[in-house]
Coordinates of C-alpha atoms in Angstrom, one line a residue:
M277 CA 156.8 126.0 17.6
L278 CA 158.7 128.5 15.7
K279 CA 157.0 131.3 16.7
A280 CA 156.8 130.4 20.2
I281 CA 160.6 130.2 20.1
F282 CA 161.0 133.5 18.3
N283 CA 158.9 135.0 20.8
L284 CA 161.1 134.0 24.1
P285 CA 162.8 137.2 25.8
R286 CA 165.7 138.9 24.6
T287 CA 167.2 137.5 27.9
V288 CA 166.8 134.0 27.0
W289 CA 168.4 134.9 23.2
V290 CA 171.3 136.7 25.0
I291 CA 172.4 134.2 27.3
G292 CA 171.8 131.3 24.6
L293 CA 174.6 133.4 22.3
I294 CA 177.0 133.6 25.1
S295 CA 176.8 129.8 25.9
L296 CA 177.3 129.5 22.0
V297 CA 180.3 131.1 21.6
N298 CA 181.2 130.3 25.2
D299 CA 181.1 126.6 24.2
S300 CA 182.6 127.0 20.6
A301 CA 186.1 127.7 22.6
S302 CA 185.7 125.0 25.5
E303 CA 184.5 122.1 22.9
M304 CA 187.3 123.2 20.8
L305 CA 189.7 122.5 23.2
Y306 CA 187.7 119.8 25.2
P307 CA 188.2 116.9 23.0
L308 CA 192.4 118.0 22.8
V309 CA 192.6 117.5 26.7
P310 CA 192.9 114.0 26.8
L311 CA 195.3 114.1 23.8
Y312 CA 197.2 116.8 26.0
L313 CA 197.6 115.1 28.4
A314 CA 198.9 111.9 26.6
S315 CA 200.9 113.2 24.0
V316 CA 202.7 115.9 25.9
L317 CA 202.4 115.4 29.8
M318 CA 202.6 111.7 29.6
A319 CA 199.8 111.1 32.4
G320 CA 196.9 108.4 31.8
P321 CA 193.1 107.9 32.7
R322 CA 194.1 108.2 36.1
A323 CA 195.1 111.6 36.5
L324 CA 192.3 112.4 33.7
G325 CA 190.0 111.2 36.5
I326 CA 191.3 113.0 39.1
I327 CA 191.8 116.7 36.7
E328 CA 188.4 116.2 35.9
G329 CA 186.4 115.1 39.3
I330 CA 188.6 117.7 41.4
A331 CA 187.7 120.5 38.8
E332 CA 184.0 119.5 38.3
A333 CA 183.2 119.2 42.4
T334 CA 184.8 122.6 42.5
A335 CA 182.7 124.0 40.6
S336 CA 179.7 122.4 41.9
L337 CA 180.5 123.7 45.8
L338 CA 180.5 127.6 44.0
K339 CA 177.1 127.1 42.3
L340 CA 175.4 126.6 45.3
F341 CA 176.8 129.7 47.0
S342 CA 176.8 131.9 43.8
G343 CA 172.6 130.5 43.9
V344 CA 172.5 131.1 47.9
V345 CA 173.9 134.7 46.9
V346 CA 171.7 135.6 44.1
D347 CA 168.6 135.0 46.0
R348 CA 169.7 137.5 48.7
S349 CA 170.5 139.8 46.2
R350 CA 168.1 139.4 43.4
R351 CA 171.1 140.1 40.9
S352 CA 172.7 137.9 38.6
R353 CA 174.3 139.7 35.8
P354 CA 177.5 140.5 37.9
W355 CA 178.1 136.7 38.7
I356 CA 177.3 135.7 35.1
V357 CA 179.9 138.5 33.8
F358 CA 182.9 137.3 36.4
G359 CA 182.2 133.9 35.6
Y360 CA 182.8 133.9 32.0
G361 CA 185.6 136.3 32.5
L362 CA 187.4 134.2 35.0
A363 CA 186.7 131.0 32.5
G364 CA 188.4 133.0 29.9
I365 CA 191.2 133.8 31.4
G366 CA 192.4 130.3 32.5
R367 CA 191.5 128.1 29.0
P368 CA 194.6 129.9 26.8
L369 CA 197.1 128.9 30.1
I370 CA 196.8 125.6 29.2
A371 CA 199.3 126.2 26.4
F372 CA 202.0 126.7 29.5
A373 CA 201.0 123.5 31.0
S374 CA 204.3 121.4 31.7
S375 CA 202.6 119.0 33.7
W376 CA 199.2 117.6 34.9
P377 CA 199.2 119.1 38.7
L378 CA 199.6 122.2 36.7
L379 CA 196.7 121.1 34.1
L380 CA 194.6 120.7 37.3
A381 CA 195.2 124.3 38.5
I382 CA 193.7 125.3 35.1
R383 CA 191.2 123.7 34.8
F384 CA 190.5 124.5 38.0
A385 CA 190.5 128.2 37.4
D386 CA 188.1 127.4 34.6
R387 CA 185.9 125.4 36.6
V388 CA 185.5 128.1 39.6
G389 CA 184.1 130.8 36.6
K390 CA 181.9 128.0 35.5
G391 CA 180.5 127.5 39.3
L392 CA 180.1 131.2 39.9
R393 CA 178.2 131.8 36.9
S394 CA 176.0 128.5 36.5
S395 CA 173.3 128.8 39.3
P396 CA 172.6 132.8 38.5
R397 CA 172.2 132.0 34.6
D398 CA 169.9 129.3 35.7
A399 CA 168.4 131.6 37.9
L400 CA 167.6 134.4 35.4
L401 CA 166.3 132.5 32.5
A402 CA 163.7 130.6 34.9
A403 CA 162.6 133.9 36.1
S404 CA 162.4 135.1 32.5
V405 CA 159.5 133.2 31.5
G406 CA 156.4 131.5 32.7
P407 CA 156.2 128.0 34.2
D408 CA 154.5 126.9 30.5
Q409 CA 157.5 128.0 28.5
R410 CA 160.5 126.4 31.0
G411 CA 161.0 123.2 28.6
L412 CA 161.3 125.8 25.7
A413 CA 163.2 128.5 26.8
F414 CA 166.1 126.2 28.8
G415 CA 165.8 123.5 25.7
L416 CA 166.8 126.4 23.7
H417 CA 169.7 127.8 25.7
R418 CA 170.8 123.6 25.7
A419 CA 170.3 123.9 21.6
M420 CA 172.9 127.0 21.5
D421 CA 174.9 126.0 23.8
N422 CA 175.4 122.6 21.8
A423 CA 175.4 124.3 18.5
G424 CA 178.7 126.3 19.7
A425 CA 179.9 122.4 21.0
V426 CA 179.5 121.6 17.3
I427 CA 181.2 124.5 16.3
G428 CA 184.2 124.0 18.2
P429 CA 185.3 120.2 17.4
L430 CA 185.1 121.6 13.7
L431 CA 187.5 124.4 14.4
A432 CA 189.4 121.8 16.3
F433 CA 189.7 119.3 13.4
A434 CA 190.5 122.1 10.8
L435 CA 193.4 123.3 13.2
L436 CA 194.4 120.1 13.6
A437 CA 194.0 118.7 10.0
S438 CA 195.9 121.7 9.4
H439 CA 199.1 120.5 11.7
V440 CA 198.7 123.6 14.1
P441 CA 200.3 122.6 17.4
L442 CA 197.7 121.7 20.3
K443 CA 199.4 124.8 22.0
N444 CA 198.3 127.3 19.8
I445 CA 194.8 125.9 19.7
F446 CA 194.7 126.6 23.2
L447 CA 195.7 130.3 22.7
W448 CA 193.4 131.2 20.0
S449 CA 190.5 130.4 22.5
A450 CA 191.3 134.0 23.9
I451 CA 189.5 135.7 21.2
P452 CA 185.9 134.0 21.9
A453 CA 186.5 134.4 25.5
A454 CA 186.4 138.2 25.4
L455 CA 183.4 138.3 22.8
C456 CA 181.4 136.5 26.3
V457 CA 182.3 139.3 28.4
G458 CA 181.0 141.8 26.0
L459 CA 177.5 139.7 25.4
A460 CA 177.0 139.3 29.4
L461 CA 177.7 143.3 30.1
A462 CA 174.7 143.3 27.7
V463 CA 172.2 140.8 29.3
R464 CA 169.3 142.7 31.0
E465 CA 167.5 141.5 34.2
P466 CA 164.0 141.3 34.9
K467 CA 162.8 143.6 37.6
A468 CA 162.5 142.3 40.7
A469 CA 159.9 143.0 43.3
P470 CA 161.9 145.3 46.1
L471 CA 163.2 143.3 49.0
T472 CA 161.6 144.6 52.5
S473 CA 164.2 142.7 54.1
R474 CA 167.7 141.4 52.9
P475 CA 167.2 137.3 53.8
A476 CA 169.9 135.4 55.8
F477 CA 172.5 133.3 53.8
D478 CA 170.4 130.1 54.3
W479 CA 171.4 127.3 52.1
R480 CA 169.6 124.5 53.8
L481 CA 167.3 122.4 51.9
R482 CA 165.1 122.1 55.3
D483 CA 162.2 124.1 53.5
M484 CA 162.7 122.7 50.3
P485 CA 159.5 120.4 48.9
A486 CA 159.8 116.6 49.7
L487 CA 159.5 115.8 45.9
F488 CA 162.7 118.1 45.0
K489 CA 165.1 116.4 47.7
R490 CA 163.8 113.1 46.4
Y491 CA 164.8 114.6 42.9
L492 CA 167.8 115.1 44.0
F493 CA 168.7 111.5 45.2
V494 CA 167.9 110.5 41.8
V495 CA 169.9 112.9 40.2
A496 CA 173.1 112.1 42.3
L497 CA 172.5 108.0 41.9
F498 CA 172.3 109.1 37.9
T499 CA 175.5 111.2 38.1
L500 CA 177.4 108.7 40.2
G501 CA 177.9 106.8 36.8
N502 CA 178.1 109.7 34.6
S503 CA 181.5 110.5 34.4
S504 CA 183.4 112.6 32.5
N505 CA 182.9 112.6 28.6
M506 CA 186.2 112.4 28.2
F507 CA 186.6 108.7 28.9
L508 CA 184.1 108.4 25.9
L509 CA 186.5 109.9 23.5
L510 CA 189.5 108.4 25.2
R511 CA 187.2 105.0 24.5
A512 CA 186.9 106.0 20.5
S513 CA 190.5 106.7 20.4
E514 CA 191.0 103.1 21.5
L515 CA 188.8 101.5 19.3
G516 CA 190.9 102.9 16.5
V517 CA 189.6 106.7 15.8
P518 CA 192.2 108.7 14.5
Q519 CA 193.2 111.6 16.4
A520 CA 192.2 114.1 13.7
Q521 CA 188.5 112.9 13.7
I522 CA 187.8 112.4 17.4
P523 CA 186.8 116.1 17.4
L524 CA 184.3 115.0 14.4
L525 CA 183.0 112.4 16.8
W526 CA 182.4 114.9 19.5
A527 CA 181.1 117.3 16.8
A528 CA 178.2 114.4 15.4
V529 CA 177.0 114.3 19.3
S530 CA 176.8 118.0 19.9
T531 CA 175.0 118.6 16.1
V532 CA 172.1 115.9 17.2
A533 CA 172.0 117.2 21.1
M534 CA 171.5 120.4 19.0
L535 CA 168.8 119.6 16.5
F536 CA 166.8 117.9 19.3
S537 CA 167.4 119.7 22.7
T538 CA 164.7 122.3 21.8
P539 CA 161.8 120.2 20.7
L540 CA 162.6 117.2 23.2
S541 CA 162.5 119.9 26.0
A542 CA 159.7 121.5 25.0
L543 CA 157.8 118.1 24.7
S544 CA 158.4 117.9 28.6
D545 CA 156.0 121.3 28.9
R546 CA 153.2 119.0 27.7
L547 CA 154.0 115.3 28.6
G548 CA 156.0 116.0 31.7
R549 CA 159.5 116.3 32.7
V550 CA 159.4 112.8 34.4
R551 CA 158.8 110.9 31.3
L552 CA 161.2 112.4 29.1
L553 CA 164.1 112.1 32.0
I554 CA 163.3 108.3 32.2
V555 CA 163.5 107.7 28.5
G556 CA 167.0 109.2 28.4
Y557 CA 168.2 107.8 31.5
V558 CA 167.5 104.3 30.4
A559 CA 169.0 105.5 26.4
Y560 CA 172.3 106.4 28.6
A561 CA 172.5 103.1 29.8
V562 CA 171.9 101.6 26.4
F563 CA 174.8 103.4 25.2
Y564 CA 177.4 102.5 28.2
F565 CA 176.5 99.1 27.9
A566 CA 176.7 98.9 23.8
I567 CA 180.1 100.7 23.9
G568 CA 181.9 99.2 27.1
F569 CA 181.5 95.8 24.7
L570 CA 182.3 97.2 21.2
N571 CA 185.2 95.7 19.9
T572 CA 186.2 98.2 16.8
G573 CA 185.3 101.8 15.4
G574 CA 183.5 102.2 12.1
W575 CA 180.0 103.5 11.6
M576 CA 178.4 101.2 14.5
L577 CA 180.7 103.8 17.2
F578 CA 179.5 107.1 14.9
A579 CA 176.1 105.7 15.6
L580 CA 176.2 105.1 19.0
F581 CA 177.7 108.4 19.8
G582 CA 174.6 110.1 17.6
F583 CA 172.0 108.1 19.9
Y584 CA 174.4 109.5 22.8
G585 CA 173.3 112.9 21.5
L586 CA 169.3 112.0 22.1
F587 CA 170.0 110.9 25.5
M588 CA 172.1 115.0 25.8
A589 CA 168.9 116.4 24.3
A590 CA 166.3 114.3 25.9
T591 CA 167.7 115.7 29.6
E592 CA 169.9 118.5 29.8
G593 CA 167.1 120.8 29.4
V594 CA 164.1 119.1 30.6
E595 CA 166.5 118.3 34.3
K596 CA 166.9 122.3 34.7
A597 CA 163.4 123.0 34.1
F598 CA 161.9 120.4 36.7
V599 CA 164.1 122.1 39.0
A600 CA 162.0 125.5 38.2
D601 CA 159.3 123.7 38.3
L602 CA 159.9 121.8 42.0
A603 CA 161.8 125.1 43.3
P604 CA 159.6 128.1 45.6
A605 CA 160.1 131.2 43.3
H606 CA 162.1 132.9 46.5
R607 CA 164.8 130.0 46.7
A608 CA 165.2 129.4 42.4
G609 CA 168.9 130.1 42.9
T610 CA 169.0 128.1 46.1
A611 CA 167.7 125.2 44.6
F612 CA 169.7 125.5 41.4
G613 CA 173.1 126.1 43.4
W614 CA 171.7 122.7 45.3
F615 CA 171.3 120.9 41.5
N616 CA 174.5 122.1 40.5
L617 CA 176.2 121.0 43.4
V618 CA 175.0 117.3 43.5
T619 CA 175.1 116.7 39.8
G620 CA 179.0 117.9 40.1
I621 CA 180.3 116.7 43.2
F622 CA 179.2 113.4 42.3
L623 CA 181.2 113.6 39.0
L624 CA 184.3 113.5 41.6
P625 CA 183.6 110.0 42.7
A626 CA 182.2 109.0 39.2
S627 CA 185.3 110.2 37.4
I628 CA 188.0 108.7 40.3
V629 CA 185.9 105.1 40.2
F630 CA 185.5 105.2 36.6
G631 CA 189.2 106.1 35.8
W632 CA 190.3 103.3 38.5
I633 CA 188.3 100.6 37.4
Y634 CA 189.4 101.4 33.3
Q635 CA 192.8 101.2 33.9
S636 CA 192.8 98.6 36.8
I637 CA 189.8 95.8 35.3
A638 CA 188.8 96.6 32.3
P639 CA 186.8 99.3 30.2
W640 CA 183.9 97.1 30.0
A641 CA 183.6 96.6 33.4
A642 CA 183.6 101.1 33.9
F643 CA 180.8 101.1 31.3
L644 CA 178.9 98.4 32.8
F645 CA 178.9 100.2 36.4
S646 CA 178.0 103.6 34.8
G647 CA 175.1 102.0 32.7
S648 CA 173.8 99.8 35.7
C649 CA 173.7 103.6 37.9
A650 CA 171.7 105.1 35.1
L651 CA 169.2 102.5 35.0
S652 CA 168.6 102.2 39.0
A653 CA 168.2 106.1 38.7
A654 CA 165.4 105.7 35.8
I655 CA 163.9 103.0 37.9
L656 CA 164.0 105.0 41.6
L657 CA 162.7 107.9 39.1
V658 CA 159.2 105.9 38.5
F659 CA 158.7 105.3 41.9
A660 CA 159.9 108.1 43.4
V661 CA 159.1 111.1 41.9
K662 CA 155.8 110.4 39.8
D663 CA 154.6 112.3 36.8
K664 CA 151.1 112.5 38.7
A665 CA 152.5 114.2 41.5
L666 CA 154.7 116.6 39.6
L667 CA 151.6 117.7 37.8
S668 CA 150.1 118.6 41.3
T669 CA 153.4 120.2 42.2
T670 CA 153.3 122.1 39.1
S671 CA 149.6 123.3 39.7
K672 CA 150.1 124.6 43.2
S673 CA 153.2 126.8 41.9
S674 CA 151.1 128.0 39.1
E675 CA 148.4 129.0 41.3
R676 CA 150.8 130.7 43.9
D677 CA 152.4 133.0 40.9
A678 CA 149.2 133.9 39.8
T679 CA 148.4 135.2 43.4

């Protein structure tokens, strides 16, 4: 496997390196946002749910727009550069937020950058490798992304342990932001076939395969229970994890995801995407049921968060490789746009509903709701999207590419 990894195209590695640097900055701040919201801005879980839900939903709408535009222009790099640049400008501004609505506006700008870059980046990754390497390529990208998610919380822990104010930590994120833009400018796009005519701006699902539409429905159901991960950090804090150790806990999750993302995603190239997704969704349900009824922190909590890292490793790269399998080659950007739209737009009700249940009823009820959505999605995946159908679709796609 190591030989196959190092033989991946340069574009895959550069995009992975960008994600590593970007997530080092993003995940350095991610565990601190709920702390900043609670200790500085004096806001609770409902505000957190509104902020994360609106921010992610906005990003999702733009992911569809940018995906359709990429299919028309056959150019991904400008969107990647602009998206990382906009996000890099927004993060340091959190240090100047004096209220949670202002924090919402800053997070909104950050997610706009993500929305403009995500689908073009995913389409470029899919176009850089063959169908038999999609799991490996997306798995490597997620591994490097999660490597940044290990580095970031460790930096946050070191800075908090050194008694650096939260505001100053937000300001330090400007340095990796500039590096991301420089790396994005170095991305090379594979040569695309010349366009005889510019395609119409078509965002519709009408000519997409029926299997892809059913897959999107399953993803929507799962995402309805997949609220912001910040609630996990809030739950850990309530269970007694000290403030300075919250970043370490999230670093443990990202370490597990980093180590297992590439091998598990590559495994889907041989065993099928659906099998890996079913296992991942069931693992998510088990984790949410367990943490919802946990009464104390300690080693059990850290073990559960490590288990959550396995869920991430088994699903993040595989979900996107599956999109590339099912989408027509000339509409890959639009397909990734729809996938990103669904996974993001449902975060709005997911985060708002989770936050409302968490605060109004009880934490265990919120986690029970999310785990039930994941389990239902796994069951539906068995009947709605079968491996046999996937293999048939992938085979036909490969035959079209060969001709």
